[in-house]
């Protein structure tokens, strides 16, 4: 059974880049959003072995602690030639100091170690798993994906691995796109661009009122 969201929502993230994007994506639906950080909720350990499992861990913990519906995103960059790495370890590759220049450098040097120079050897995709959990235990999960290639980092917008990701059909990296372009909602309502916006489109159809 599906359920529509109403009232206040906790956005269960401590990642400021994700929080900004999730607030932007939630804005049209008139849902009042408060972040886990603002509520002083602890960050649970992400012990799952899939994006969906980790999104559920975060959303369940926040819904339980705040006694409000909670939305969590677990996301990451998967590089085909690296067997899908960094994948669910995307944040960890940047370390405690959140050094994404270092994490992008590691992706590039591991690709170089495979001699991957041609675009078809540098295929990658971003995944965003969204889990919306109500305090009574009702749960909804969706997953969005965007495909592209790894390129030398360009641009200072966005966050994380954005400067290194060139989405298929575009000539600017996510790091060179303003957030509206990265979300990429077409006026005719067809497919959005970013993994997170695509997951939101699916979640909106199921749980949000336009
Ligand atoms: P987690 O979901 O909190 O475990 O962390 C996901 C990590 O994946 C982030 O810290 C970023 O490094 C990366 N990531 C997820 N989504 C994006 C995105 O839209 N752009 C760039 N990097 C992202």
mmCIF file of C-alpha atoms and ligand atoms in Angstrom:
data_model
loop_
_atom_site.group_PDB
_atom_site.id
_atom_site.type_symbol
_atom_site.label_atom_id
_atom_site.label_comp_id
_atom_site.label_asym_id
_atom_site.label_seq_id
_atom_site.Cartn_x
_atom_site.Cartn_y
_atom_site.Cartn_z
ATOM 1 C CA UNK A 1 0.000 0.000 0.000
ATOM 2 C CA UNK A 2 1.285 3.490 -0.779
ATOM 3 C CA UNK A 3 0.951 6.542 1.443
ATOM 4 C CA UNK A 4 1.059 10.301 0.793
ATOM 5 C CA UNK A 5 3.341 12.505 2.857
ATOM 6 C CA UNK A 6 1.892 15.442 4.776
ATOM 7 C CA UNK A 7 3.151 17.718 7.561
ATOM 8 C CA UNK A 8 6.760 17.962 8.677
ATOM 9 C CA UNK A 9 9.606 15.881 7.243
ATOM 10 C CA UNK A 10 13.080 15.174 8.624
ATOM 11 C CA UNK A 11 15.807 15.127 5.999
ATOM 12 C CA UNK A 12 18.118 12.508 7.450
ATOM 13 C CA UNK A 13 21.493 13.733 6.276
ATOM 14 C CA UNK A 14 24.488 15.554 7.734
ATOM 15 C CA UNK A 15 25.940 16.144 4.233
ATOM 16 C CA UNK A 16 25.422 19.836 3.389
ATOM 17 C CA UNK A 17 25.568 19.316 -0.411
ATOM 18 C CA UNK A 18 22.903 16.616 -0.287
ATOM 19 C CA UNK A 19 20.784 18.609 2.168
ATOM 20 C CA UNK A 20 20.762 21.607 -0.177
ATOM 21 C CA UNK A 21 19.750 19.446 -3.152
ATOM 22 C CA UNK A 22 17.086 17.544 -1.192
ATOM 23 C CA UNK A 23 15.562 20.814 0.057
ATOM 24 C CA UNK A 24 15.541 22.173 -3.511
ATOM 25 C CA UNK A 25 13.907 19.001 -4.794
ATOM 26 C CA UNK A 26 11.295 18.997 -2.001
ATOM 27 C CA UNK A 27 10.454 22.728 -2.380
ATOM 28 C CA UNK A 28 7.584 22.349 -4.912
ATOM 29 C CA UNK A 29 5.641 19.975 -2.655
ATOM 30 C CA UNK A 30 4.958 22.331 0.265
ATOM 31 C CA UNK A 31 6.432 19.934 2.835
ATOM 32 C CA UNK A 32 8.134 21.601 5.815
ATOM 33 C CA UNK A 33 11.668 20.161 6.004
ATOM 34 C CA UNK A 34 14.012 20.055 8.972
ATOM 35 C CA UNK A 35 17.407 18.369 8.841
ATOM 36 C CA UNK A 36 18.821 15.692 11.135
ATOM 37 C CA UNK A 37 21.681 18.094 11.878
ATOM 38 C CA UNK A 38 19.294 20.862 12.973
ATOM 39 C CA UNK A 39 17.541 18.397 15.301
ATOM 40 C CA UNK A 40 20.887 17.274 16.723
ATOM 41 C CA UNK A 41 20.252 13.645 15.716
ATOM 42 C CA UNK A 42 23.285 11.343 15.717
ATOM 43 C CA UNK A 43 24.546 9.873 12.424
ATOM 44 C CA UNK A 44 23.954 6.114 12.450
ATOM 45 C CA UNK A 45 26.691 3.805 11.204
ATOM 46 C CA UNK A 46 26.101 2.785 7.576
ATOM 47 C CA UNK A 47 26.546 -0.962 7.880
ATOM 48 C CA UNK A 48 24.429 -2.015 4.880
ATOM 49 C CA UNK A 49 25.924 -3.524 1.749
ATOM 50 C CA UNK A 50 23.596 -1.768 -0.715
ATOM 51 C CA UNK A 51 22.541 1.846 -1.252
ATOM 52 C CA UNK A 52 18.945 0.960 -0.309
ATOM 53 C CA UNK A 53 19.996 -0.802 2.919
ATOM 54 C CA UNK A 54 22.022 2.241 4.001
ATOM 55 C CA UNK A 55 19.243 4.695 3.089
ATOM 56 C CA UNK A 56 16.833 2.635 5.214
ATOM 57 C CA UNK A 57 19.263 2.601 8.185
ATOM 58 C CA UNK A 58 19.464 6.420 8.114
ATOM 59 C CA UNK A 59 15.738 7.048 7.559
ATOM 60 C CA UNK A 60 14.637 4.499 10.200
ATOM 61 C CA UNK A 61 16.989 5.988 12.811
ATOM 62 C CA UNK A 62 15.782 9.550 12.156
ATOM 63 C CA UNK A 63 12.065 8.628 12.043
ATOM 64 C CA UNK A 64 12.417 6.756 15.329
ATOM 65 C CA UNK A 65 14.383 9.525 17.083
ATOM 66 C CA UNK A 66 12.320 12.476 15.789
ATOM 67 C CA UNK A 67 8.901 10.728 15.766
ATOM 68 C CA UNK A 68 8.350 12.248 12.321
ATOM 69 C CA UNK A 69 8.528 10.881 8.772
ATOM 70 C CA UNK A 70 12.164 10.878 7.642
ATOM 71 C CA UNK A 71 13.736 10.876 4.191
ATOM 72 C CA UNK A 72 17.300 9.640 3.634
ATOM 73 C CA UNK A 73 19.434 9.414 0.511
ATOM 74 C CA UNK A 74 22.281 6.965 0.166
ATOM 75 C CA UNK A 75 24.195 7.642 -2.965
ATOM 76 C CA UNK A 76 27.513 7.261 -4.663
ATOM 77 C CA UNK A 77 29.605 7.035 -7.781
ATOM 78 C CA UNK A 78 30.130 3.632 -9.423
ATOM 79 C CA UNK A 79 32.937 3.203 -11.966
ATOM 80 C CA UNK A 80 32.548 0.243 -14.309
ATOM 81 C CA UNK A 81 36.281 -0.459 -14.782
ATOM 82 C CA UNK A 82 36.733 -0.446 -10.993
ATOM 83 C CA UNK A 83 34.074 -3.112 -10.464
ATOM 84 C CA UNK A 84 31.529 -0.502 -9.315
ATOM 85 C CA UNK A 85 33.873 1.206 -6.787
ATOM 86 C CA UNK A 86 33.778 3.486 -4.895
ATOM 87 C CA UNK A 87 30.007 2.740 -4.824
ATOM 88 C CA UNK A 88 28.645 2.622 -1.265
ATOM 89 C CA UNK A 89 32.114 3.694 -0.067
ATOM 90 C CA UNK A 90 32.050 6.988 -2.041
ATOM 91 C CA UNK A 91 32.010 9.166 1.091
ATOM 92 C CA UNK A 92 34.683 7.019 2.774
ATOM 93 C CA UNK A 93 37.111 7.451 -0.140
ATOM 94 C CA UNK A 94 37.220 11.147 0.821
ATOM 95 C CA UNK A 95 38.153 10.316 4.430
ATOM 96 C CA UNK A 96 37.232 12.194 7.603
ATOM 97 C CA UNK A 97 38.595 15.413 6.123
ATOM 98 C CA UNK A 98 36.103 15.121 3.196
ATOM 99 C CA UNK A 99 38.930 15.478 0.707
ATOM 100 C CA UNK A 100 37.063 15.018 -2.585
ATOM 101 C CA UNK A 101 40.005 16.289 -4.637
ATOM 102 C CA UNK A 102 41.877 13.313 -3.156
ATOM 103 C CA UNK A 103 38.963 10.925 -3.792
ATOM 104 C CA UNK A 104 38.684 12.069 -7.438
ATOM 105 C CA UNK A 105 42.473 11.684 -7.720
ATOM 106 C CA UNK A 106 42.158 8.092 -6.517
ATOM 107 C CA UNK A 107 39.437 7.325 -9.102
ATOM 108 C CA UNK A 108 41.660 8.807 -11.830
ATOM 109 C CA UNK A 109 44.817 6.992 -10.731
ATOM 110 C CA UNK A 110 43.001 3.637 -10.452
ATOM 111 C CA UNK A 111 41.603 4.166 -13.982
ATOM 112 C CA UNK A 112 45.115 5.059 -15.237
ATOM 113 C CA UNK A 113 46.431 1.865 -13.640
ATOM 114 C CA UNK A 114 44.033 -0.031 -15.937
ATOM 115 C CA UNK A 115 45.218 2.079 -18.888
ATOM 116 C CA UNK A 116 41.643 3.413 -19.211
ATOM 117 C CA UNK A 117 41.892 6.437 -21.523
ATOM 118 C CA UNK A 118 39.047 6.036 -24.036
ATOM 119 C CA UNK A 119 35.603 7.227 -22.891
ATOM 120 C CA UNK A 120 34.140 3.709 -23.245
ATOM 121 C CA UNK A 121 36.733 2.486 -20.699
ATOM 122 C CA UNK A 122 35.715 5.257 -18.293
ATOM 123 C CA UNK A 123 31.981 4.536 -17.969
ATOM 124 C CA UNK A 124 30.440 5.437 -14.615
ATOM 125 C CA UNK A 125 27.078 6.118 -13.011
ATOM 126 C CA UNK A 126 25.710 7.833 -9.949
ATOM 127 C CA UNK A 127 23.037 6.102 -7.856
ATOM 128 C CA UNK A 128 20.673 7.710 -5.363
ATOM 129 C CA UNK A 129 18.551 5.445 -3.178
ATOM 130 C CA UNK A 130 15.831 7.292 -1.283
ATOM 131 C CA UNK A 131 14.100 5.813 1.741
ATOM 132 C CA UNK A 132 11.044 7.501 3.246
ATOM 133 C CA UNK A 133 10.133 5.997 6.611
ATOM 134 C CA UNK A 134 7.194 6.917 8.863
ATOM 135 C CA UNK A 135 7.444 6.554 12.665
ATOM 136 C CA UNK A 136 4.813 3.764 12.564
ATOM 137 C CA UNK A 137 7.146 1.700 10.361
ATOM 138 C CA UNK A 138 5.607 2.347 6.921
ATOM 139 C CA UNK A 139 8.448 2.486 4.327
ATOM 140 C CA UNK A 140 8.910 3.492 0.695
ATOM 141 C CA UNK A 141 12.145 3.132 -1.282
ATOM 142 C CA UNK A 142 13.082 4.264 -4.797
ATOM 143 C CA UNK A 143 16.369 4.384 -6.721
ATOM 144 C CA UNK A 144 17.568 6.788 -9.432
ATOM 145 C CA UNK A 145 20.579 6.445 -11.747
ATOM 146 C CA UNK A 146 22.414 8.625 -14.254
ATOM 147 C CA UNK A 147 25.103 7.308 -16.626
ATOM 148 C CA UNK A 148 28.159 9.110 -17.956
ATOM 149 C CA UNK A 149 31.958 9.069 -18.112
ATOM 150 C CA UNK A 150 34.812 10.033 -15.798
ATOM 151 C CA UNK A 151 36.780 13.048 -17.078
ATOM 152 C CA UNK A 152 39.533 15.239 -15.593
ATOM 153 C CA UNK A 153 37.741 17.382 -12.946
ATOM 154 C CA UNK A 154 36.098 20.588 -14.243
ATOM 155 C CA UNK A 155 33.960 23.154 -12.419
ATOM 156 C CA UNK A 156 33.461 24.301 -8.863
ATOM 157 C CA UNK A 157 29.698 23.873 -8.478
ATOM 158 C CA UNK A 158 27.916 20.960 -6.829
ATOM 159 C CA UNK A 159 29.723 18.694 -4.365
ATOM 160 C CA UNK A 160 31.593 15.408 -4.027
ATOM 161 C CA UNK A 161 32.574 13.826 -7.338
ATOM 162 C CA UNK A 162 30.523 16.282 -9.478
ATOM 163 C CA UNK A 163 33.529 17.889 -11.264
ATOM 164 C CA UNK A 164 34.680 14.477 -12.538
ATOM 165 C CA UNK A 165 31.337 13.278 -13.934
ATOM 166 C CA UNK A 166 30.199 14.104 -17.463
ATOM 167 C CA UNK A 167 26.607 12.900 -17.925
ATOM 168 C CA UNK A 168 25.792 11.270 -21.276
ATOM 169 C CA UNK A 169 24.474 13.730 -23.868
ATOM 170 C CA UNK A 170 26.014 16.792 -22.152
ATOM 171 C CA UNK A 171 29.244 18.732 -22.625
ATOM 172 C CA UNK A 172 29.452 20.154 -19.100
ATOM 173 C CA UNK A 173 30.304 18.144 -15.997
ATOM 174 C CA UNK A 174 27.977 18.218 -12.991
ATOM 175 C CA UNK A 175 30.617 20.464 -11.394
ATOM 176 C CA UNK A 176 30.062 23.026 -14.168
ATOM 177 C CA UNK A 177 26.251 22.961 -13.892
ATOM 178 C CA UNK A 178 24.064 25.168 -11.723
ATOM 179 C CA UNK A 179 21.818 22.998 -9.581
ATOM 180 C CA UNK A 180 18.709 23.520 -11.781
ATOM 181 C CA UNK A 181 20.673 22.157 -14.748
ATOM 182 C CA UNK A 182 22.020 19.215 -12.715
ATOM 183 C CA UNK A 183 18.504 18.333 -11.515
ATOM 184 C CA UNK A 184 17.392 18.867 -15.139
ATOM 185 C CA UNK A 185 13.617 18.725 -14.837
ATOM 186 C CA UNK A 186 12.303 19.151 -18.404
ATOM 187 C CA UNK A 187 9.224 21.382 -18.784
ATOM 188 C CA UNK A 188 7.302 18.522 -20.436
ATOM 189 C CA UNK A 189 7.690 16.373 -17.315
ATOM 190 C CA UNK A 190 9.948 13.785 -19.035
ATOM 191 C CA UNK A 191 12.997 12.233 -17.324
ATOM 192 C CA UNK A 192 15.034 14.477 -14.971
ATOM 193 C CA UNK A 193 18.843 14.433 -15.257
ATOM 194 C CA UNK A 194 20.596 13.717 -11.964
ATOM 195 C CA UNK A 195 20.304 10.412 -10.104
ATOM 196 C CA UNK A 196 18.796 12.251 -7.100
ATOM 197 C CA UNK A 197 16.254 14.182 -9.209
ATOM 198 C CA UNK A 198 15.256 10.939 -10.981
ATOM 199 C CA UNK A 199 14.723 9.199 -7.646
ATOM 200 C CA UNK A 200 12.693 12.222 -6.457
ATOM 201 C CA UNK A 201 10.512 12.055 -9.567
ATOM 202 C CA UNK A 202 9.615 8.460 -8.721
ATOM 203 C CA UNK A 203 9.102 9.229 -5.030
ATOM 204 C CA UNK A 204 6.909 12.222 -5.898
ATOM 205 C CA UNK A 205 4.628 10.048 -8.034
ATOM 206 C CA UNK A 206 4.155 7.647 -5.141
ATOM 207 C CA UNK A 207 4.233 9.780 -1.976
ATOM 208 C CA UNK A 208 4.123 13.520 -2.683
ATOM 209 C CA UNK A 209 1.232 15.785 -3.600
ATOM 210 C CA UNK A 210 1.947 18.262 -6.420
HETATM 211 P P1 LIG B 1 26.545 8.815 1.649
HETATM 212 O O1 LIG B 1 25.320 8.548 0.819
HETATM 213 O O2 LIG B 1 26.305 9.809 2.731
HETATM 214 O O3 LIG B 1 27.196 7.546 2.085
HETATM 215 O O4 LIG B 1 27.600 9.555 0.735
HETATM 216 C C1 LIG B 1 27.493 9.604 -0.636
HETATM 217 C C2 LIG B 1 28.733 10.189 -1.236
HETATM 218 O O5 LIG B 1 28.638 9.941 -2.642
HETATM 219 C C3 LIG B 1 28.836 11.690 -1.087
HETATM 220 O O6 LIG B 1 29.607 12.080 -0.003
HETATM 221 C C4 LIG B 1 29.510 12.068 -2.396
HETATM 222 O O7 LIG B 1 30.851 11.821 -2.265
HETATM 223 C C5 LIG B 1 29.012 11.063 -3.388
HETATM 224 N N1 LIG B 1 27.849 11.592 -4.104
HETATM 225 C C6 LIG B 1 26.550 11.232 -3.942
HETATM 226 N N2 LIG B 1 25.752 11.964 -4.719
HETATM 227 C C7 LIG B 1 26.562 12.839 -5.359
HETATM 228 C C8 LIG B 1 26.296 13.866 -6.288
HETATM 229 O O8 LIG B 1 25.161 14.204 -6.649
HETATM 230 N N3 LIG B 1 27.390 14.512 -6.724
HETATM 231 C C9 LIG B 1 28.647 14.214 -6.343
HETATM 232 N N4 LIG B 1 28.937 13.288 -5.470
HETATM 233 C C10 LIG B 1 27.899 12.588 -4.968
#
